[in-house]
PDB file of C-alpha atoms in Angstrom:
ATOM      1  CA  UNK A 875      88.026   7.571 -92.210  1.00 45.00           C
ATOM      2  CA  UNK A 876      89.917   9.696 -89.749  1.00 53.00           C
ATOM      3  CA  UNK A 877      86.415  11.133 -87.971  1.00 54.00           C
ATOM      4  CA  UNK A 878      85.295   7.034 -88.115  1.00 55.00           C
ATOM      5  CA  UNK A 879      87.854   5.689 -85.816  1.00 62.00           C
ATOM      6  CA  UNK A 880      88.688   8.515 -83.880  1.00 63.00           C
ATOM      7  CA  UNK A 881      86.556  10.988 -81.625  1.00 66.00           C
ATOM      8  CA  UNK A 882      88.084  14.768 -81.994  1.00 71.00           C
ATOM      9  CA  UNK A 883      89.675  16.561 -79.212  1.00 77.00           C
ATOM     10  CA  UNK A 884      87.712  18.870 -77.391  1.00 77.00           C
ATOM     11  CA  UNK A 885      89.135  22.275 -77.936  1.00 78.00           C
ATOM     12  CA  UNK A 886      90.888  24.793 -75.231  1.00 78.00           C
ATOM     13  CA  UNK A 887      87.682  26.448 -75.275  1.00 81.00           C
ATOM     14  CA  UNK A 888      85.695  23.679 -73.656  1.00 83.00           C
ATOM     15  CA  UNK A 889      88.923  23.047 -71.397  1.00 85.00           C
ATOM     16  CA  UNK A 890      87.976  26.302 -69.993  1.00 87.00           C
ATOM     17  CA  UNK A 891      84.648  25.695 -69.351  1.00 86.00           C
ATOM     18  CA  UNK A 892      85.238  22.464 -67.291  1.00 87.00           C
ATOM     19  CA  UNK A 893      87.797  24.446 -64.835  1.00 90.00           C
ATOM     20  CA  UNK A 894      85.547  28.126 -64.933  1.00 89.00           C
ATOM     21  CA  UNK A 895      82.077  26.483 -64.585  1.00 85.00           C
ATOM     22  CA  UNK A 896      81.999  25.009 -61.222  1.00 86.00           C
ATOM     23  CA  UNK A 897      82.819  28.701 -59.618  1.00 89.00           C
ATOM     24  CA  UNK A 898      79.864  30.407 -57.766  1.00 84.00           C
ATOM     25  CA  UNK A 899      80.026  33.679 -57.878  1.00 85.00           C
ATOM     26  CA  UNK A 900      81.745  34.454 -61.453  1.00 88.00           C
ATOM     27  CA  UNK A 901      79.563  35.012 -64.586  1.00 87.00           C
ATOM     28  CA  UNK A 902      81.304  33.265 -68.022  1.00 86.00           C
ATOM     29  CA  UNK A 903      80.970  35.335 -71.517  1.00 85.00           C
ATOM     30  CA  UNK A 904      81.623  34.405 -74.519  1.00 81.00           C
ATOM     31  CA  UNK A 905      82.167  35.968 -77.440  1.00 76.00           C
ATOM     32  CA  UNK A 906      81.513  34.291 -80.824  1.00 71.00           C
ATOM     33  CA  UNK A 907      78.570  32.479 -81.789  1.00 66.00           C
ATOM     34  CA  UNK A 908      75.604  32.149 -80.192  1.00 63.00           C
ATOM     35  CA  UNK A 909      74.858  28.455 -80.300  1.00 62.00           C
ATOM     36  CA  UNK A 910      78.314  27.612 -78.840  1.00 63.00           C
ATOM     37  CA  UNK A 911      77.529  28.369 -75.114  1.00 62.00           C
ATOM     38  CA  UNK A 912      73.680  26.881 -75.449  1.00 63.00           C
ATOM     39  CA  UNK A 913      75.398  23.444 -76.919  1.00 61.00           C
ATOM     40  CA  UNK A 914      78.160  23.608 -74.342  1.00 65.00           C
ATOM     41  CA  UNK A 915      75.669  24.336 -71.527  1.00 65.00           C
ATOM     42  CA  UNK A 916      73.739  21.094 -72.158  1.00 64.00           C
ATOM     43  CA  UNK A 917      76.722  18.828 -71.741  1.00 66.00           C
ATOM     44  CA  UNK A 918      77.782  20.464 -68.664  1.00 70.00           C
ATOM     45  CA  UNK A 919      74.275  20.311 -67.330  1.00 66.00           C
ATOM     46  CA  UNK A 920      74.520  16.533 -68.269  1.00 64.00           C
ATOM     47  CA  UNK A 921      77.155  16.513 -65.467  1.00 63.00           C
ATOM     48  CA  UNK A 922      75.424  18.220 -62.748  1.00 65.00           C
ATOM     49  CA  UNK A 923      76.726  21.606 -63.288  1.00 69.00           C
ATOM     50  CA  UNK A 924      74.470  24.696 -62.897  1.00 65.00           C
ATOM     51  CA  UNK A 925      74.841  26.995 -65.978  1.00 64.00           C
ATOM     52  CA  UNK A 926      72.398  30.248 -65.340  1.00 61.00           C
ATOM     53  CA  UNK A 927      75.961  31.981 -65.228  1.00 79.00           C
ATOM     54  CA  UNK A 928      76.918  31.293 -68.461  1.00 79.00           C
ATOM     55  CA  UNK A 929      76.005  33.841 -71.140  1.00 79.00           C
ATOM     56  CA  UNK A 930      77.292  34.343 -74.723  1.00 76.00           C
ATOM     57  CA  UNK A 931      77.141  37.339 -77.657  1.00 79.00           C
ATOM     58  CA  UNK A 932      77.349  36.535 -81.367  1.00 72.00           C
ATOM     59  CA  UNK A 933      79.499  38.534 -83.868  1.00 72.00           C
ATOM     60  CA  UNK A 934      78.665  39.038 -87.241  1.00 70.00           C
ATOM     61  CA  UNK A 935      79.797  39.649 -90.752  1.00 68.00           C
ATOM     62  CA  UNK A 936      80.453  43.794 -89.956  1.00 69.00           C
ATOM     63  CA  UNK A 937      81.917  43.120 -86.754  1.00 68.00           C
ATOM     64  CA  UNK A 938      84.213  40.852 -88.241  1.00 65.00           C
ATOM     65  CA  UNK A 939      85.215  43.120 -91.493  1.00 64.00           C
ATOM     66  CA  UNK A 940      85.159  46.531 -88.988  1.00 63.00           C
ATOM     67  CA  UNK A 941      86.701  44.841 -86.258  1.00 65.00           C
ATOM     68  CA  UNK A 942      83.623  46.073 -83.896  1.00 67.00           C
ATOM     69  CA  UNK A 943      83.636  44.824 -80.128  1.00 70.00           C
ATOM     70  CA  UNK A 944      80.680  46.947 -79.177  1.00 73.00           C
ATOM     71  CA  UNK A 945      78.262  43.487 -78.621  1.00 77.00           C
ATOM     72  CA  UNK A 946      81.146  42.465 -75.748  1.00 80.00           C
ATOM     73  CA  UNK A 947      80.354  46.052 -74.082  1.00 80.00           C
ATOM     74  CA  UNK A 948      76.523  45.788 -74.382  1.00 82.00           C
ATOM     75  CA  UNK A 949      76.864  42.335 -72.713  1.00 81.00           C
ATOM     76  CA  UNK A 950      78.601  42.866 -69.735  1.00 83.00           C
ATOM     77  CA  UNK A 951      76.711  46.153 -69.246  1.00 84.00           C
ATOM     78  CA  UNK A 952      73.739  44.263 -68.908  1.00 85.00           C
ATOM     79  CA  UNK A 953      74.955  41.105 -66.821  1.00 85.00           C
ATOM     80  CA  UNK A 954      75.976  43.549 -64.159  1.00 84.00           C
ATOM     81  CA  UNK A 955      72.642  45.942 -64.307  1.00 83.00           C
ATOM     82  CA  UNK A 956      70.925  42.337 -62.974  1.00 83.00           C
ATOM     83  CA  UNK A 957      73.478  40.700 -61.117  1.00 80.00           C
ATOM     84  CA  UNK A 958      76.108  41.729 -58.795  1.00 82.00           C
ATOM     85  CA  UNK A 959      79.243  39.258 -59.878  1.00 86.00           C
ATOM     86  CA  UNK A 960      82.712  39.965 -58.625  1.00 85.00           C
ATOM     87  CA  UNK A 961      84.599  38.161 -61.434  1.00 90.00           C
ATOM     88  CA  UNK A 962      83.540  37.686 -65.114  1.00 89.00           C
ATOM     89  CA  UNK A 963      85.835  35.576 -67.171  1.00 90.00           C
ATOM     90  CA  UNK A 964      85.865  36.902 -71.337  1.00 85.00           C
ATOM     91  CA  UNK A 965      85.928  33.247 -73.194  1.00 82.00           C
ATOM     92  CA  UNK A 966      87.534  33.760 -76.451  1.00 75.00           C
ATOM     93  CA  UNK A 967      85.821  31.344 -79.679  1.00 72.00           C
ATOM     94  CA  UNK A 968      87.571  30.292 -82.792  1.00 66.00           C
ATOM     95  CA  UNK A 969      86.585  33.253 -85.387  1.00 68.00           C
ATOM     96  CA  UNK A 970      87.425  36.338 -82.721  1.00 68.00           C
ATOM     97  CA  UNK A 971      90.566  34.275 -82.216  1.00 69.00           C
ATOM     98  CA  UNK A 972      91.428  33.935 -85.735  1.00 66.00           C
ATOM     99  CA  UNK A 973      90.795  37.357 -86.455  1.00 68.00           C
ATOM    100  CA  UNK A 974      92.792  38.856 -83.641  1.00 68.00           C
ATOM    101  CA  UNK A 975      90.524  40.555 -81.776  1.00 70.00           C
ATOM    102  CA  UNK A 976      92.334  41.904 -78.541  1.00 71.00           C
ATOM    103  CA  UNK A 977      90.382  40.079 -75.409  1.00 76.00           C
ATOM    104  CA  UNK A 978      92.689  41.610 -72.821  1.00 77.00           C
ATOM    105  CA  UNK A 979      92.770  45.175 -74.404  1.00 75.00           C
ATOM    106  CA  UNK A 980      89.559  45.138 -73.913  1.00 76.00           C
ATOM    107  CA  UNK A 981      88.991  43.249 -70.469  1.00 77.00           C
ATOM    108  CA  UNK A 982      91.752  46.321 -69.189  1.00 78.00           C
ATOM    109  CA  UNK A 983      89.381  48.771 -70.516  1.00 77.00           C
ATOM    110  CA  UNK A 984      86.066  47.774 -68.967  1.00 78.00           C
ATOM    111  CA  UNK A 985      87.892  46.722 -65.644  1.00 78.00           C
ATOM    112  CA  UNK A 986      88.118  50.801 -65.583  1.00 78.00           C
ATOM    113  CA  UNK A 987      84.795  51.298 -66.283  1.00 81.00           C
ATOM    114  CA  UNK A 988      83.370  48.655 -64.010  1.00 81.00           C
ATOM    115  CA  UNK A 989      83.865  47.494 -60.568  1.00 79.00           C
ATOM    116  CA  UNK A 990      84.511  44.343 -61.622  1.00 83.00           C
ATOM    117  CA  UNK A 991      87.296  42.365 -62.476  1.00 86.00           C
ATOM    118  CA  UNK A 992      87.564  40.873 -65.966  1.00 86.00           C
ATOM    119  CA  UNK A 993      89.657  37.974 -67.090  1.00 88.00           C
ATOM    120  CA  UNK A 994      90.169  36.881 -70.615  1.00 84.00           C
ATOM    121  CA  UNK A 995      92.225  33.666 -71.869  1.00 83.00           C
ATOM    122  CA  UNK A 996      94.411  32.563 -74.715  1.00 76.00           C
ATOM    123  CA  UNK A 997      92.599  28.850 -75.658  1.00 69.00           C
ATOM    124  CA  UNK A 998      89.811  29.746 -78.289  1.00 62.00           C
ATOM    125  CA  UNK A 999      92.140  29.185 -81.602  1.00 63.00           C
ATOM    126  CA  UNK A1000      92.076  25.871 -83.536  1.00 65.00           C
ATOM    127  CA  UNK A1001      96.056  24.707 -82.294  1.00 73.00           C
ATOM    128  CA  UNK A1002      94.519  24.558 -78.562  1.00 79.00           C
ATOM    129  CA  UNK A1003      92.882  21.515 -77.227  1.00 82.00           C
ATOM    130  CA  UNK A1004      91.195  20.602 -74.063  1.00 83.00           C
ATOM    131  CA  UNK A1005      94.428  19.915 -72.046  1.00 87.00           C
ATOM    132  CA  UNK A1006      95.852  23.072 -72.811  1.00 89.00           C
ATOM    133  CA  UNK A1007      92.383  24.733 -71.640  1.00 87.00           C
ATOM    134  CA  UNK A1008      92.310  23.111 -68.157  1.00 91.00           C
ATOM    135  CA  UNK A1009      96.123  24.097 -67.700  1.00 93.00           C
ATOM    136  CA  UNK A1010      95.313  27.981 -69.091  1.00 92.00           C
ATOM    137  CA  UNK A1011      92.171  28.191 -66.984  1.00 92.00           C
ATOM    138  CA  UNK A1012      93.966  27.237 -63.705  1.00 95.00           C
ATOM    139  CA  UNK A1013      97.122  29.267 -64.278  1.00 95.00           C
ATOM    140  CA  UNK A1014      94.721  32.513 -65.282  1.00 93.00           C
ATOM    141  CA  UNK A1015      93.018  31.792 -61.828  1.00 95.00           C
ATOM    142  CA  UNK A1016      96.182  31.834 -59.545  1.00 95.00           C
ATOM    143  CA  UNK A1017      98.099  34.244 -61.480  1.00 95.00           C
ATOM    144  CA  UNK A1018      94.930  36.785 -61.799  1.00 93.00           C
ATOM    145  CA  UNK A1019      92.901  36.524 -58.129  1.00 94.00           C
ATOM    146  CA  UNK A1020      95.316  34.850 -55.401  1.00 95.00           C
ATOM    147  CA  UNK A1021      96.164  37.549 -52.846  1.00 94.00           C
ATOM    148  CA  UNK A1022      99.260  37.284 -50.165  1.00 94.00           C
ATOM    149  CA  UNK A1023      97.710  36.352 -47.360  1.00 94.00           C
ATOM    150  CA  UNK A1024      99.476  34.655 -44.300  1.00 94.00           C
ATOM    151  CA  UNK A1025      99.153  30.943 -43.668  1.00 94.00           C
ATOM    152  CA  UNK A1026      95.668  29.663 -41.538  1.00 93.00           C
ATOM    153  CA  UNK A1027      97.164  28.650 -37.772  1.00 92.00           C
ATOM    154  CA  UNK A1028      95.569  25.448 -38.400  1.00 92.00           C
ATOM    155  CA  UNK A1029      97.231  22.982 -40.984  1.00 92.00           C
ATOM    156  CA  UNK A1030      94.975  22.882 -44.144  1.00 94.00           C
ATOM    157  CA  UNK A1031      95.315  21.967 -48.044  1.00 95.00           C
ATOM    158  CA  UNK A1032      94.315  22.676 -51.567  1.00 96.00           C
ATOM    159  CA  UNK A1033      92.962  20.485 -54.304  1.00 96.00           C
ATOM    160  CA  UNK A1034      94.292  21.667 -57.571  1.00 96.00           C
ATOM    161  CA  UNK A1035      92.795  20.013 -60.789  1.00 92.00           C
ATOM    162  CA  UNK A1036      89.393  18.682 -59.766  1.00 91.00           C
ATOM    163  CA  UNK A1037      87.399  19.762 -63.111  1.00 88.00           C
ATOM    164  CA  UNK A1038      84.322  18.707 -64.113  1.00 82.00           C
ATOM    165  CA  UNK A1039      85.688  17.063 -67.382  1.00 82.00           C
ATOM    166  CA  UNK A1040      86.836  14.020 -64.738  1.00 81.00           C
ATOM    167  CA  UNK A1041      84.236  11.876 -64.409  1.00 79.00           C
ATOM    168  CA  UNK A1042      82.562  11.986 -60.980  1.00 81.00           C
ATOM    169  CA  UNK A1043      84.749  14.444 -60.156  1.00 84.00           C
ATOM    170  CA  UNK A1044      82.711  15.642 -56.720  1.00 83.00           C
ATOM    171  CA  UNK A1045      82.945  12.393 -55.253  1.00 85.00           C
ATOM    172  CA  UNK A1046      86.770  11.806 -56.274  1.00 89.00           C
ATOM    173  CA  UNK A1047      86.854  14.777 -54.384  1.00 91.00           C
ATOM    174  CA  UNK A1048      84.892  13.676 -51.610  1.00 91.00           C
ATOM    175  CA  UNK A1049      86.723  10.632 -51.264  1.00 90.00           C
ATOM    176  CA  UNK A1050      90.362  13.292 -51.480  1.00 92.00           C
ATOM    177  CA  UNK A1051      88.730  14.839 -48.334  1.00 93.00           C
ATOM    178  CA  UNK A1052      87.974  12.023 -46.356  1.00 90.00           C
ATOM    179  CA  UNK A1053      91.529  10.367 -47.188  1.00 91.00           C
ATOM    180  CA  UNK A1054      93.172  13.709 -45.826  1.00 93.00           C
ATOM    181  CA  UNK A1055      91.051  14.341 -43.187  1.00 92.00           C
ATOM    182  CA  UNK A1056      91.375  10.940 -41.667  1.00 89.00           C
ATOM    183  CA  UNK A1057      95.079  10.668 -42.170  1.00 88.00           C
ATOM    184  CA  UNK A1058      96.119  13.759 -40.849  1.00 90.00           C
ATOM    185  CA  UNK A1059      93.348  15.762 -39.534  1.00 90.00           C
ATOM    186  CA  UNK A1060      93.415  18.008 -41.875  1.00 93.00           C
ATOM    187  CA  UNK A1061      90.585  20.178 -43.681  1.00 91.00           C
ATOM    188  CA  UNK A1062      90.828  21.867 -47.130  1.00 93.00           C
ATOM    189  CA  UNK A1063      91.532  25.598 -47.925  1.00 95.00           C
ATOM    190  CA  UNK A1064      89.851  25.335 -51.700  1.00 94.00           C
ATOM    191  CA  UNK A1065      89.071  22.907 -54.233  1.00 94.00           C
ATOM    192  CA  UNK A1066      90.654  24.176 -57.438  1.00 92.00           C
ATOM    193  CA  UNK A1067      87.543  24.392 -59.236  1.00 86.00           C
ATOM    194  CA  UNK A1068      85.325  22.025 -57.735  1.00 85.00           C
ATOM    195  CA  UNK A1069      82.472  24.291 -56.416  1.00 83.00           C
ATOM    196  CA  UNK A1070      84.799  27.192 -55.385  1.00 90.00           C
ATOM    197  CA  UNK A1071      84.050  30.624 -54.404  1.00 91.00           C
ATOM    198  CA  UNK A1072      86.603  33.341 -55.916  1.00 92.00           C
ATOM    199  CA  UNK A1073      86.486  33.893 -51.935  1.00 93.00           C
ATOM    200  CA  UNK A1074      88.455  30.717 -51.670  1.00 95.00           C
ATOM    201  CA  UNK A1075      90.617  31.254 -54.502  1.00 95.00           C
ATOM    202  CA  UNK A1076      91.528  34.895 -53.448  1.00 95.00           C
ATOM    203  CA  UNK A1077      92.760  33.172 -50.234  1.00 95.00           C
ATOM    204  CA  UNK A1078      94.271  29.884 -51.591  1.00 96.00           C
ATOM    205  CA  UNK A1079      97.851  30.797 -49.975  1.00 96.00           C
ATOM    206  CA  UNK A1080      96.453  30.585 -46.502  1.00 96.00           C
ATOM    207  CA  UNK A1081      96.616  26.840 -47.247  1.00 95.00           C
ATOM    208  CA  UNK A1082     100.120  24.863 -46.126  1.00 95.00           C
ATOM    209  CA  UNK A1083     100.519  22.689 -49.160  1.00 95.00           C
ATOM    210  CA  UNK A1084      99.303  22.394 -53.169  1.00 96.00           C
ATOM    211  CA  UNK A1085      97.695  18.846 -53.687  1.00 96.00           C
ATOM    212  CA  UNK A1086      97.806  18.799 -57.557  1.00 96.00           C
ATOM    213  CA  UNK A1087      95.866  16.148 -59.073  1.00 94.00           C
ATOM    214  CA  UNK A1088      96.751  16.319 -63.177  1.00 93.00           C
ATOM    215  CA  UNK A1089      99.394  17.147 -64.933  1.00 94.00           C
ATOM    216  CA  UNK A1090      97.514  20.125 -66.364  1.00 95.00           C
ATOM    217  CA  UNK A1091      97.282  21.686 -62.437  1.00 94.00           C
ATOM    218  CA  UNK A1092     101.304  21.731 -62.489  1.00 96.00           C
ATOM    219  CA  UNK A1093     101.729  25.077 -63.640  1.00 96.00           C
ATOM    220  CA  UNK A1094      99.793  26.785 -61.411  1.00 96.00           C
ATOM    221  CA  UNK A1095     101.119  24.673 -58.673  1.00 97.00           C
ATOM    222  CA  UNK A1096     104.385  25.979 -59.513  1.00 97.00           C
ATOM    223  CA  UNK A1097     103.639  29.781 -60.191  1.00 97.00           C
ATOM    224  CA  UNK A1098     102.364  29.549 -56.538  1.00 96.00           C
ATOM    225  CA  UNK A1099     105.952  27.953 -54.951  1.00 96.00           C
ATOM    226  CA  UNK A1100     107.980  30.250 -56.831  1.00 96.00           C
ATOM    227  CA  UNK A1101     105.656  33.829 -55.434  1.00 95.00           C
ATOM    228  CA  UNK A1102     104.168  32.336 -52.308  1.00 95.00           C
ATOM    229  CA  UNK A1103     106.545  29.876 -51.017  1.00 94.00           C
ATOM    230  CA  UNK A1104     104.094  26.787 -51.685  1.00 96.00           C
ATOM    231  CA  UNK A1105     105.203  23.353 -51.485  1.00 96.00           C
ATOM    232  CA  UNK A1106     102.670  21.103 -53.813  1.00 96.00           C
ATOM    233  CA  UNK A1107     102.774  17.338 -54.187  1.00 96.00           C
ATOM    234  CA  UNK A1108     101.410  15.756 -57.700  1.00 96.00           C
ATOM    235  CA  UNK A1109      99.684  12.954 -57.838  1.00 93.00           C
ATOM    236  CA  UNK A1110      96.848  10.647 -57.258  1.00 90.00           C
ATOM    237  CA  UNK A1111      95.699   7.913 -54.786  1.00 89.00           C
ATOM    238  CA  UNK A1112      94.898   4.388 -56.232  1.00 86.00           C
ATOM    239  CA  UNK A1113      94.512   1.295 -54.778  1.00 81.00           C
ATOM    240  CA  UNK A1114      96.115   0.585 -51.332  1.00 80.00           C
ATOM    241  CA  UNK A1115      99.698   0.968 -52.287  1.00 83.00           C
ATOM    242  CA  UNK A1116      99.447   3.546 -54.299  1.00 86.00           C
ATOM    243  CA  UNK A1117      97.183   5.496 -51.714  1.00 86.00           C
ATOM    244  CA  UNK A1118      99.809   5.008 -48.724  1.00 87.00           C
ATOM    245  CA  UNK A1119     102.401   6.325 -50.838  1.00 89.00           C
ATOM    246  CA  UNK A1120     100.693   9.199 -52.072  1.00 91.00           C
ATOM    247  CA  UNK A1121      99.697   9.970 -47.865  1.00 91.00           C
ATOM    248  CA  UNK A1122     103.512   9.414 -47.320  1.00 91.00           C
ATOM    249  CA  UNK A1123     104.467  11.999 -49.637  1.00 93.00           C
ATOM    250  CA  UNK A1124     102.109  14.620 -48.265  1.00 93.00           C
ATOM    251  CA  UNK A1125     103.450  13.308 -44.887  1.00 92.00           C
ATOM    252  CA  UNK A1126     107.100  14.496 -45.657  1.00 93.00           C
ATOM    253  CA  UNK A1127     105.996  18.057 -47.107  1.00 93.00           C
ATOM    254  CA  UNK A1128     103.826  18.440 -44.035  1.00 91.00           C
ATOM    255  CA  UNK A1129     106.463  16.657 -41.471  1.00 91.00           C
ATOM    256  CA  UNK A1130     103.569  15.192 -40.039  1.00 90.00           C
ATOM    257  CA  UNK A1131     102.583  11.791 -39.005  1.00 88.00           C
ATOM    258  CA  UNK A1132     100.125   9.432 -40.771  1.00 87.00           C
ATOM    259  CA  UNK A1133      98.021   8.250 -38.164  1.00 86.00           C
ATOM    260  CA  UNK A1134      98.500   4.577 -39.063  1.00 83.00           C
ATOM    261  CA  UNK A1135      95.066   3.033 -37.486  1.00 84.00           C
ATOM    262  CA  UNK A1136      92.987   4.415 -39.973  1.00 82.00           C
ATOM    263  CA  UNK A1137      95.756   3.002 -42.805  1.00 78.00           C
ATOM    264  CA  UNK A1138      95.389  -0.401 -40.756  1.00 79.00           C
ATOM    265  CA  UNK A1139      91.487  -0.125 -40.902  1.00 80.00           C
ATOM    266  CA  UNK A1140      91.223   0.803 -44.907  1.00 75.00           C
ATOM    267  CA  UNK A1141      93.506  -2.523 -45.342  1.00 73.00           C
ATOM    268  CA  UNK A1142      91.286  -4.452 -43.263  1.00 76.00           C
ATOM    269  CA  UNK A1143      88.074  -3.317 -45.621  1.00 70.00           C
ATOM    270  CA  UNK A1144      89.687  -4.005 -48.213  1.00 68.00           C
ATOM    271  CA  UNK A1145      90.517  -7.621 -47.500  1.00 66.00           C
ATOM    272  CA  UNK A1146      87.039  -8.268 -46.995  1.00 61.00           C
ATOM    273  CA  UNK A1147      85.464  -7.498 -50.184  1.00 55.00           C
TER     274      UNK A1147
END
């Protein structure tokens, strides 16, 4: 009755996918079984996304009773014989979860044999769902590829949260963009993961302030004020009011001026539908 009236919650695994697929230049591996990544691949293609990143290895029965991680190896050998990716991220499924095979034991191990870096995360067991996916895949990103860089001379921002599980999410983003940029002037640093490069990610602390835009971007927003010294403001613009308030807390953060004709002007369009 249970599966009748209710939809199940996508798992942490699929949370990952939403935040890690939109990223250029990283390749996405998982390891488990082979259907998983075709099935997932399809949705995400539903949404616009570009998968030929995405790859997958199965395990089987002697792998699972010898604890063998060989197939991982053979994998990543091979991605990186064809292409030339800077980042691969090691997506964990349900059975290597359950039978505690050691993702970042062996991510630290190939990052010595490759010239790559590798990334594993903790959302592929049954007790993780889709929230707790997004908020591990953005926290992974911050914590694993930001590097200290100084501040741009020109005032910019970041977008944390805009994932690909939102619908629309690139034109919700658009629309973020053309909010900021007309209020302030302002351009974005990166879009947290919204068609990133781990280019812009590397150098999200050149950026002046955090916009987070979920709950599940928090985390990272905060790892990155308490090593970097970056002020983030959470929340989301909706409908006039809430819009001008959201603007007036990035204004305080900032200490910058709204410019108030264009606030004037979105009132005036708005009157007149």
């Amino acid at each position: 009755m249970g599966l009748h009236r209710f939809k199940p919650i996508p798992s942490g695994r699929m949370g990952l996918l939403w935040v890690l697929s939109t990223i250029k230049d990283a390749a996405i591996v998982e390891y488990g079984c082979m259907g998983h990544m075709l099935y997932s691949g399809v949705s995400l293609q539903r949404a616009g996304i570009n998968c030929t990143h995405h790859y997958s290895t199965h395990i089987d029965e002697t792998d699972i009773a010898l604890g063998r991680s060989f197939r991982i190896e053979k994998t990543i050998e091979d991605i990186l014989s064809k292409n030339s990716y800077k980042v691969i991220f090691l997506l964990p499924s349900a059975v290597p979860e359950v039978i505690g095979v050691d993702m970042r034991g062996i991510c630290n191990e190939l990052s010595l044999r490759y010239d790559v870096s590798l990334i594993s995360f903790d959302c592929g067991s049954f007790s993780k769902n889709s929230y707790d996916g997004v908020e591990e895949g953005l926290y992974q990103l911050v914590t694993n590829l930001v590097k200290p860089l100084p501040r741009n001379k020109e005032l910019c921002y970041n977008i944390i949260g805009a994932c690909s599980d939102y619908f629309r999410f690139k034109e919700d983003t658009n629309e973020l963009k053309r909010l900021l940029k007309s209020g302030f002037g302002i351009g974005e640093n990166c879009i947290l993961t919204a068609n990133t490069t781990i280019r812009q990610i590397e150098e999200i602390t050149r950026a002046h302030i955090n916009i987070v835009i979920r709950a599940e971007g928090l985390k990272a927003a905060k790892y990155l004020k308490d090593k970097y010294g970056m002020p983030y403001v959470y929340g989301r613009p909706y409908g006039v009011k809430g819009t001008l308030l959201w603007l007036e807390d990035i204004s305080q953060v900032l200490n910058m001026a709204i410019h108030m004709p264009f606030v004037k002007e979105e009132e005036t369009l708005i009157k007149q539908v």
